[in-house]
mmCIF file of C-alpha atoms in Angstrom:
data_model
loop_
_atom_site.group_PDB
_atom_site.id
_atom_site.type_symbol
_atom_site.label_atom_id
_atom_site.label_comp_id
_atom_site.label_asym_id
_atom_site.label_seq_id
_atom_site.Cartn_x
_atom_site.Cartn_y
_atom_site.Cartn_z
ATOM 1 C CA TYR A 1 65.421 124.467 60.142
ATOM 2 C CA GLY A 2 68.216 121.915 59.875
ATOM 3 C CA ARG A 3 69.575 122.817 63.297
ATOM 4 C CA LEU A 4 66.143 122.632 64.881
ATOM 5 C CA PHE A 5 65.681 119.156 63.430
ATOM 6 C CA LEU A 6 69.066 118.181 64.868
ATOM 7 C CA PHE A 7 68.003 119.777 68.168
ATOM 8 C CA GLY A 8 64.947 117.524 68.269
ATOM 9 C CA ALA A 9 66.717 114.395 67.038
ATOM 10 C CA THR A 10 69.418 114.682 69.719
ATOM 11 C CA SER A 11 67.086 115.685 72.558
ATOM 12 C CA GLY A 12 66.594 113.487 75.585
ATOM 13 C CA GLY A 13 62.895 113.252 74.766
ATOM 14 C CA ALA A 14 63.499 111.583 71.419
ATOM 15 C CA LEU A 15 65.956 109.071 72.814
ATOM 16 C CA GLY A 16 63.815 108.489 75.905
ATOM 17 C CA LEU A 17 60.770 107.723 73.767
ATOM 18 C CA VAL A 18 62.618 105.025 71.844
ATOM 19 C CA LEU A 19 64.091 103.514 75.023
ATOM 20 C CA SER A 20 60.654 103.517 76.662
ATOM 21 C CA VAL A 21 59.231 101.496 73.786
ATOM 22 C CA LEU A 22 62.099 99.027 73.985
ATOM 23 C CA SER A 23 61.766 98.643 77.757
ATOM 24 C CA ALA A 24 58.020 98.097 77.419
ATOM 25 C CA ALA A 25 58.700 95.245 75.012
ATOM 26 C CA ILE A 26 60.583 93.169 77.608
ATOM 27 C CA PRO A 27 57.520 92.299 79.772
ATOM 28 C CA VAL A 28 55.674 91.363 76.590
ATOM 29 C CA LEU A 29 58.407 88.894 75.689
ATOM 30 C CA ASP A 30 58.238 87.494 79.217
ATOM 31 C CA ASP A 31 54.488 87.008 78.827
ATOM 32 C CA ILE A 32 54.947 84.876 75.738
ATOM 33 C CA GLY A 33 57.284 82.540 77.558
ATOM 34 C CA LEU A 34 60.792 83.993 77.243
ATOM 35 C CA GLN A 35 62.589 84.350 80.558
ATOM 36 C CA LEU A 36 65.120 87.094 81.279
ATOM 37 C CA ASP A 37 67.915 85.618 79.216
ATOM 38 C CA TRP A 38 69.390 88.142 76.799
ATOM 39 C CA GLU A 39 70.836 85.457 74.548
ATOM 40 C CA GLN A 40 67.392 83.891 74.270
ATOM 41 C CA TYR A 41 65.842 87.305 73.552
ATOM 42 C CA PHE A 42 68.191 88.068 70.696
ATOM 43 C CA THR A 43 67.845 84.575 69.253
ATOM 44 C CA TRP A 44 64.055 84.871 69.280
ATOM 45 C CA ILE A 45 64.057 88.396 67.819
ATOM 46 C CA TRP A 46 66.509 87.370 65.090
ATOM 47 C CA SER A 47 64.186 84.504 64.142
ATOM 48 C CA GLN A 48 61.258 86.926 63.803
ATOM 49 C CA ALA A 49 62.544 88.744 60.730
ATOM 50 C CA ASN A 50 59.154 90.196 59.818
ATOM 51 C CA LEU A 51 58.775 91.660 63.321
ATOM 52 C CA VAL A 52 62.175 93.333 63.076
ATOM 53 C CA TYR A 53 61.237 94.861 59.735
ATOM 54 C CA LEU A 54 58.170 96.403 61.388
ATOM 55 C CA VAL A 55 59.618 97.499 64.731
ATOM 56 C CA VAL A 56 62.790 99.194 63.505
ATOM 57 C CA PRO A 57 61.003 101.504 61.022
ATOM 58 C CA ALA A 58 58.380 102.242 63.698
ATOM 59 C CA LEU A 59 61.060 103.329 66.178
ATOM 60 C CA LEU A 60 62.728 105.468 63.521
ATOM 61 C CA ALA A 61 59.356 107.025 62.724
ATOM 62 C CA LEU A 62 58.813 107.887 66.408
ATOM 63 C CA TRP A 63 62.245 109.486 66.553
ATOM 64 C CA LEU A 64 61.533 111.420 63.358
ATOM 65 C CA LEU A 65 58.166 112.666 64.639
ATOM 66 C CA THR A 66 59.754 113.858 67.880
ATOM 67 C CA ALA A 67 62.405 115.763 65.934
ATOM 68 C CA LEU A 68 59.782 117.304 63.648
ATOM 69 C CA GLY A 69 57.794 118.286 66.733
ATOM 70 C CA MET A 70 60.738 120.403 67.890
ATOM 71 C CA VAL A 71 60.895 122.059 64.469
ATOM 72 C CA VAL A 72 57.203 122.957 64.738
ATOM 73 C CA LYS A 73 57.577 124.178 68.329
ATOM 74 C CA TYR A 74 60.677 126.357 67.829
ATOM 75 C CA GLY A 75 60.415 127.185 64.113
ATOM 76 C CA GLY A 76 61.007 130.817 63.237
ATOM 77 C CA PHE A 77 62.951 131.359 66.464
ATOM 78 C CA THR A 78 63.991 134.997 66.891
ATOM 79 C CA LEU A 79 65.927 136.520 69.784
ATOM 80 C CA THR A 80 65.813 140.279 70.378
ATOM 81 C CA ARG A 81 67.338 142.525 73.009
ATOM 82 C CA SER A 82 65.703 145.891 73.545
ATOM 83 C CA GLY A 83 67.386 147.878 76.282
ATOM 84 C CA ASP A 84 67.247 145.749 79.406
ATOM 85 C CA ARG A 85 64.849 143.089 78.120
ATOM 86 C CA LEU A 86 65.327 139.910 76.108
ATOM 87 C CA GLN A 87 62.474 138.723 73.928
ATOM 88 C CA MET A 88 62.122 135.332 72.261
ATOM 89 C CA VAL A 89 59.489 134.630 69.600
ATOM 90 C CA TYR A 90 59.068 131.144 68.123
ATOM 91 C CA GLY A 91 56.595 128.551 66.840
ATOM 92 C CA LEU A 92 55.287 127.594 63.400
ATOM 93 C CA LEU A 93 51.694 126.703 64.272
ATOM 94 C CA GLN A 94 51.382 128.737 67.451
ATOM 95 C CA ARG A 95 53.614 131.771 67.871
ATOM 96 C CA ARG A 96 54.884 132.166 71.413
ATOM 97 C CA GLN A 97 56.557 135.184 72.938
ATOM 98 C CA ILE A 98 58.682 135.257 76.072
ATOM 99 C CA SER A 99 60.158 138.415 77.561
ATOM 100 C CA ILE A 100 62.762 138.350 80.342
ATOM 101 C CA PRO A 101 64.233 141.400 82.124
ATOM 102 C CA VAL A 102 68.013 141.142 81.928
ATOM 103 C CA LYS A 103 68.364 142.238 85.550
ATOM 104 C CA ARG A 104 66.514 139.070 86.619
ATOM 105 C CA ILE A 105 68.923 136.770 84.792
ATOM 106 C CA GLN A 106 71.152 135.169 87.411
ATOM 107 C CA ALA A 107 73.329 132.892 85.297
ATOM 108 C CA VAL A 108 73.817 131.409 81.851
ATOM 109 C CA ARG A 109 73.873 127.657 81.255
ATOM 110 C CA LEU A 110 75.575 126.130 78.227
ATOM 111 C CA VAL A 111 74.290 122.570 77.848
ATOM 112 C CA GLU A 112 75.992 120.010 75.603
ATOM 113 C CA GLY A 113 73.986 116.800 75.393
ATOM 114 C CA VAL A 114 75.659 113.430 75.004
ATOM 115 C CA LEU A 115 74.699 113.303 71.327
ATOM 116 C CA ARG A 116 75.269 117.012 70.669
ATOM 117 C CA GLN A 117 78.719 117.426 72.175
ATOM 118 C CA PRO A 118 80.498 115.213 69.595
ATOM 119 C CA LEU A 119 78.765 117.243 66.869
ATOM 120 C CA GLY A 120 80.040 120.501 68.365
ATOM 121 C CA TYR A 121 76.636 121.929 69.354
ATOM 122 C CA ALA A 122 75.241 123.337 72.587
ATOM 123 C CA SER A 123 72.015 124.939 73.831
ATOM 124 C CA ILE A 124 71.986 128.200 75.791
ATOM 125 C CA TYR A 125 69.686 128.611 78.798
ATOM 126 C CA VAL A 126 69.305 131.385 81.355
ATOM 127 C CA GLU A 127 68.543 131.082 85.058
ATOM 128 C CA SER A 128 66.026 133.790 85.955
ATOM 129 C CA ALA A 129 64.815 134.841 89.387
ATOM 130 C CA GLY A 130 61.059 134.486 89.650
ATOM 131 C CA TYR A 131 60.761 131.582 87.201
ATOM 132 C CA ARG A 132 59.781 128.299 88.780
ATOM 133 C CA GLN A 133 61.904 125.216 88.371
ATOM 134 C CA LYS A 134 59.224 123.451 86.313
ATOM 135 C CA ASP A 135 59.147 126.419 83.901
ATOM 136 C CA ARG A 136 62.824 126.047 83.069
ATOM 137 C CA GLU A 137 62.166 125.198 79.424
ATOM 138 C CA LYS A 138 60.788 128.720 79.008
ATOM 139 C CA THR A 139 64.262 130.076 79.698
ATOM 140 C CA LEU A 140 65.766 128.516 76.583
ATOM 141 C CA LEU A 141 67.739 131.385 75.068
ATOM 142 C CA TRP A 142 69.092 129.685 71.933
ATOM 143 C CA PRO A 143 68.170 126.123 70.845
ATOM 144 C CA MET A 144 71.302 125.079 68.949
ATOM 145 C CA ALA A 145 74.576 126.924 68.520
ATOM 146 C CA ARG A 146 77.985 125.762 67.405
ATOM 147 C CA GLN A 147 80.726 125.905 69.992
ATOM 148 C CA GLY A 148 82.437 128.682 68.080
ATOM 149 C CA GLU A 149 79.261 130.805 68.127
ATOM 150 C CA LEU A 150 78.630 130.757 71.873
ATOM 151 C CA ALA A 151 80.974 133.609 72.782
ATOM 152 C CA SER A 152 79.661 135.905 70.040
ATOM 153 C CA LEU A 153 76.022 135.213 70.988
ATOM 154 C CA LEU A 154 76.697 136.071 74.621
ATOM 155 C CA GLU A 155 78.620 139.188 73.620
ATOM 156 C CA GLU A 156 75.734 140.328 71.425
ATOM 157 C CA PHE A 157 72.783 139.617 73.698
ATOM 158 C CA LEU A 158 74.179 139.171 77.212
ATOM 159 C CA PRO A 159 77.475 141.065 77.463
ATOM 160 C CA GLU A 160 76.983 141.014 81.247
ATOM 161 C CA PHE A 161 77.944 137.322 81.092
ATOM 162 C CA ALA A 162 80.586 137.563 78.354
ATOM 163 C CA GLY A 163 84.207 138.263 79.193
ATOM 164 C CA GLU A 164 86.712 140.048 77.003
ATOM 165 C CA LYS A 165 87.754 136.594 75.820
ATOM 166 C CA GLU A 166 86.586 133.044 76.413
ATOM 167 C CA ILE A 167 86.992 132.031 80.047
ATOM 168 C CA ALA A 168 89.796 129.482 80.315
ATOM 169 C CA LEU A 169 88.855 126.524 82.504
ATOM 170 C CA GLN A 170 91.344 124.720 84.685
ATOM 171 C CA PRO A 171 90.788 121.007 85.307
ATOM 172 C CA LEU A 172 90.399 119.427 88.712
ATOM 173 C CA PRO A 173 93.533 118.221 90.529
ATOM 174 C CA ALA A 174 94.759 114.705 89.868
ATOM 175 C CA LYS A 175 94.180 113.984 93.565
ATOM 176 C CA ALA A 176 90.427 114.243 92.964
ATOM 177 C CA ARG A 177 90.363 111.598 90.214
ATOM 178 C CA ARG A 178 90.158 108.622 92.575
ATOM 179 C CA ARG A 179 87.193 110.088 94.473
ATOM 180 C CA TYR A 180 85.230 110.679 91.276
ATOM 181 C CA ILE A 181 85.889 107.139 90.073
ATOM 182 C CA LEU A 182 84.760 105.710 93.419
ATOM 183 C CA ARG A 183 81.614 107.874 93.342
ATOM 184 C CA GLY A 184 80.601 105.994 90.220
ATOM 185 C CA PHE A 185 82.060 102.601 91.120
ATOM 186 C CA ILE A 186 80.611 102.086 94.624
ATOM 187 C CA PRO A 187 76.895 102.697 93.820
ATOM 188 C CA ALA A 188 77.227 100.456 90.763
ATOM 189 C CA LEU A 189 78.844 97.777 92.925
ATOM 190 C CA VAL A 190 75.910 97.958 95.354
ATOM 191 C CA LEU A 191 73.485 97.471 92.452
ATOM 192 C CA THR A 192 75.508 94.488 91.267
ATOM 193 C CA LEU A 193 74.737 92.414 94.376
ATOM 194 C CA PRO A 194 70.959 92.040 93.777
ATOM 195 C CA ALA A 195 71.617 91.779 90.037
ATOM 196 C CA LEU A 196 73.728 88.670 90.687
ATOM 197 C CA VAL A 197 70.648 87.055 92.241
ATOM 198 C CA TRP A 198 68.122 88.404 89.737
ATOM 199 C CA LEU A 199 69.951 87.667 86.489
ATOM 200 C CA PRO A 200 70.250 84.051 85.315
ATOM 201 C CA ARG A 201 73.887 84.689 84.394
ATOM 202 C CA TRP A 202 76.308 86.615 86.595
ATOM 203 C CA GLU A 203 78.694 87.862 83.879
ATOM 204 C CA PRO A 204 76.550 90.834 82.698
ATOM 205 C CA ALA A 205 76.227 92.117 86.283
ATOM 206 C CA LEU A 206 79.994 92.547 86.563
ATOM 207 C CA ILE A 207 79.868 95.154 83.819
ATOM 208 C CA LEU A 208 77.999 97.585 86.119
ATOM 209 C CA PRO A 209 80.944 98.474 88.426
ATOM 210 C CA LEU A 210 83.187 98.920 85.391
ATOM 211 C CA LEU A 211 80.675 101.243 83.744
ATOM 212 C CA GLY A 212 80.224 103.128 87.022
ATOM 213 C CA GLY A 213 83.952 103.696 87.365
ATOM 214 C CA LEU A 214 84.243 104.832 83.749
ATOM 215 C CA TRP A 215 81.325 107.214 84.273
ATOM 216 C CA GLY A 216 83.091 108.697 87.316
ATOM 217 C CA LEU A 217 86.262 109.186 85.286
ATOM 218 C CA TRP A 218 84.200 110.827 82.535
ATOM 219 C CA VAL A 219 82.654 113.229 85.064
ATOM 220 C CA TYR A 220 86.100 114.061 86.469
ATOM 221 C CA ARG A 221 87.602 114.812 83.075
ATOM 222 C CA SER A 222 84.652 117.013 82.131
ATOM 223 C CA ALA A 223 84.797 119.165 85.267
ATOM 224 C CA GLY A 224 86.606 122.475 85.544
ATOM 225 C CA TRP A 225 86.317 126.090 86.588
ATOM 226 C CA GLY A 226 87.741 129.470 85.624
ATOM 227 C CA LEU A 227 87.646 133.143 86.607
ATOM 228 C CA GLN A 228 87.742 136.269 84.492
ATOM 229 C CA ASP A 229 87.189 139.580 86.285
ATOM 230 C CA ASN A 230 83.759 139.311 87.961
ATOM 231 C CA LEU A 231 82.720 136.188 86.012
ATOM 232 C CA LEU A 232 83.009 132.569 87.108
ATOM 233 C CA ALA A 233 82.554 129.579 84.800
ATOM 234 C CA VAL A 234 81.908 126.147 86.318
ATOM 235 C CA ARG A 235 81.680 123.031 84.168
ATOM 236 C CA SER A 236 80.316 119.678 85.316
ATOM 237 C CA ARG A 237 78.282 116.786 83.993
ATOM 238 C CA SER A 238 75.914 114.024 84.967
ATOM 239 C CA LEU A 239 75.220 112.975 81.384
ATOM 240 C CA ALA A 240 75.041 116.294 79.539
ATOM 241 C CA ARG A 241 78.040 118.575 80.012
ATOM 242 C CA THR A 242 76.855 121.839 81.570
ATOM 243 C CA THR A 243 78.792 125.079 81.945
ATOM 244 C CA PHE A 244 77.444 127.746 84.296
ATOM 245 C CA ILE A 245 78.566 131.344 83.817
ATOM 246 C CA VAL A 246 77.715 133.688 86.680
ATOM 247 C CA SER A 247 78.706 137.153 87.876
ATOM 248 C CA ASN A 248 79.706 137.502 91.522
ATOM 249 C CA ARG A 249 77.028 140.191 91.891
ATOM 250 C CA LYS A 250 74.376 137.521 91.211
ATOM 251 C CA VAL A 251 75.567 135.018 93.825
ATOM 252 C CA GLN A 252 73.458 134.987 96.981
ATOM 253 C CA SER A 253 75.637 132.650 98.993
ATOM 254 C CA PHE A 254 78.980 130.920 98.601
ATOM 255 C CA SER A 255 80.136 128.030 100.763
ATOM 256 C CA VAL A 256 83.079 125.656 101.003
ATOM 257 C CA ARG A 257 83.198 122.348 102.810
ATOM 258 C CA SER A 258 85.389 119.286 103.058
ATOM 259 C CA SER A 259 85.003 115.658 104.001
ATOM 260 C CA PRO A 260 87.618 113.805 106.080
ATOM 261 C CA TRP A 261 89.007 112.258 102.897
ATOM 262 C CA GLN A 262 89.221 115.654 101.205
ATOM 263 C CA ARG A 263 91.033 117.170 104.190
ATOM 264 C CA ARG A 264 93.665 114.445 104.021
ATOM 265 C CA ALA A 265 94.163 115.212 100.330
ATOM 266 C CA GLY A 266 94.137 118.989 100.827
ATOM 267 C CA LEU A 267 90.964 119.415 98.761
ATOM 268 C CA LEU A 268 87.646 121.208 99.214
ATOM 269 C CA SER A 269 84.204 121.429 97.613
ATOM 270 C CA PHE A 270 82.434 124.707 96.856
ATOM 271 C CA ASN A 271 78.827 125.579 96.155
ATOM 272 C CA LEU A 272 76.982 128.702 94.961
ATOM 273 C CA ASP A 273 73.312 129.579 95.435
ATOM 274 C CA LEU A 274 71.400 132.022 93.218
ATOM 275 C CA ALA A 275 68.162 133.956 93.690
ATOM 276 C CA SER A 276 66.579 131.702 91.050
ATOM 277 C CA GLN A 277 67.044 128.799 93.525
ATOM 278 C CA ALA A 278 69.631 127.295 91.201
ATOM 279 C CA SER A 279 72.656 125.825 92.919
ATOM 280 C CA PHE A 280 75.899 124.504 91.487
ATOM 281 C CA GLY A 281 79.499 123.849 92.428
ATOM 282 C CA LEU A 282 82.369 121.389 92.219
ATOM 283 C CA ALA A 283 84.033 118.869 94.489
ATOM 284 C CA GLY A 284 87.783 118.453 94.667
ATOM 285 C CA ILE A 285 89.555 121.819 94.303
ATOM 286 C CA TYR A 286 92.740 122.891 96.090
ATOM 287 C CA ASN A 287 92.492 124.896 99.322
ATOM 288 C CA GLU A 288 94.213 127.877 97.703
ATOM 289 C CA ASP A 289 91.720 127.779 94.821
ATOM 290 C CA ALA A 290 88.868 127.862 97.332
ATOM 291 C CA GLU A 291 90.470 130.949 98.874
ATOM 292 C CA THR A 292 90.655 132.562 95.426
ATOM 293 C CA LEU A 293 86.958 131.867 94.860
ATOM 294 C CA THR A 294 86.087 133.222 98.301
ATOM 295 C CA ASN A 295 87.897 136.470 97.509
ATOM 296 C CA TRP A 296 86.073 136.621 94.164
ATOM 297 C CA PHE A 297 82.742 136.328 95.964
ATOM 298 C CA ILE A 298 83.648 138.978 98.560
ATOM 299 C CA SER A 299 84.782 141.425 95.866
ATOM 300 C CA ARG A 300 81.249 141.617 94.419
ATOM 301 C CA GLN A 301 80.556 144.633 96.635
ATOM 302 C CA GLN A 302 83.232 146.577 94.774
ATOM 303 C CA GLN A 303 81.873 145.869 91.284
ATOM 304 C CA PRO A 304 80.141 148.776 89.473
ATOM 305 C CA ILE A 305 76.659 148.203 88.060
ATOM 306 C CA ALA A 306 76.748 147.654 84.280
ATOM 307 C CA SER A 307 74.987 150.118 82.015
ATOM 308 C CA SER A 308 72.156 149.235 79.634
ATOM 309 C CA THR A 309 72.792 147.681 76.237
ATOM 310 C CA PRO A 310 71.215 149.086 73.051
ATOM 311 C CA SER A 311 68.590 147.171 71.094
ATOM 312 C CA LYS A 312 69.704 144.177 69.043
ATOM 313 C CA SER A 313 67.843 141.531 67.097
ATOM 314 C CA CYS A 314 68.822 138.277 65.486
ATOM 315 C CA PRO A 315 66.847 135.397 63.934
ATOM 316 C CA SER A 316 68.125 131.951 64.718
ATOM 317 C CA GLY A 317 68.706 130.983 61.098
ATOM 318 C CA MET A 318 67.603 127.445 61.968
#
């Protein structure tokens, strides 16, 4: 259960709960007479030692309860493959069972959260045709797996999405770096203008464009793609780093496009649509790479249909 606890402690829900409490405290401080001056906030909070001793343990307790909630929800997690069906059973207080036909699985998503990636962990999801977007949490295939375990788990339970070896990803061209940085810098710069009026001091507002540019660089360095036979892997990030693995037989449509700036740089963007209504792609690949991906998509008609896989079962060990 250690991994499940880590899964809960590093989830967006746990962090979001703590941040929500902190954000709710700001209007309260305004009500008691403190204006929006961060130096004044910290001075006041530091002077209220007893309040700090109460609030910090309370926030830690909320985080702990959220993590324990994940342990209760996913405790006893077991994944089984029987023929052409995957079955997940989990839950300590209420046992839940989910069964997914393998033929309806359109893609695999490997998600590395901001807190999980440095620890070397990722969660495995599946995109299934017929499952609504709001039911996506039901497609969790494996809560927490080490990076080194991902390939073996896919080989064991979803060999249709596992290559003979790990798919090597190639980074985006250096020409695309500037565009990614500007994609983060410009919106942050726009937000800075009203912040200069709203904040009593202008110095903190200048941090926003810097953070936006660094975020764009982070997104650029995280992105990549790779091909292996009929499989395509596409990696991107907003905050969590996400890697999609899809077979060309599962792609409903493939498109490429370019903006005037991209055409001058000899770059293109591509996008794939699946039957599950999922869509993903990358911006800033070379024209010849787009041609390679187009040929990969066209070749799906020549791919033989994979045979069934015998029954397998594995508890999570978490």
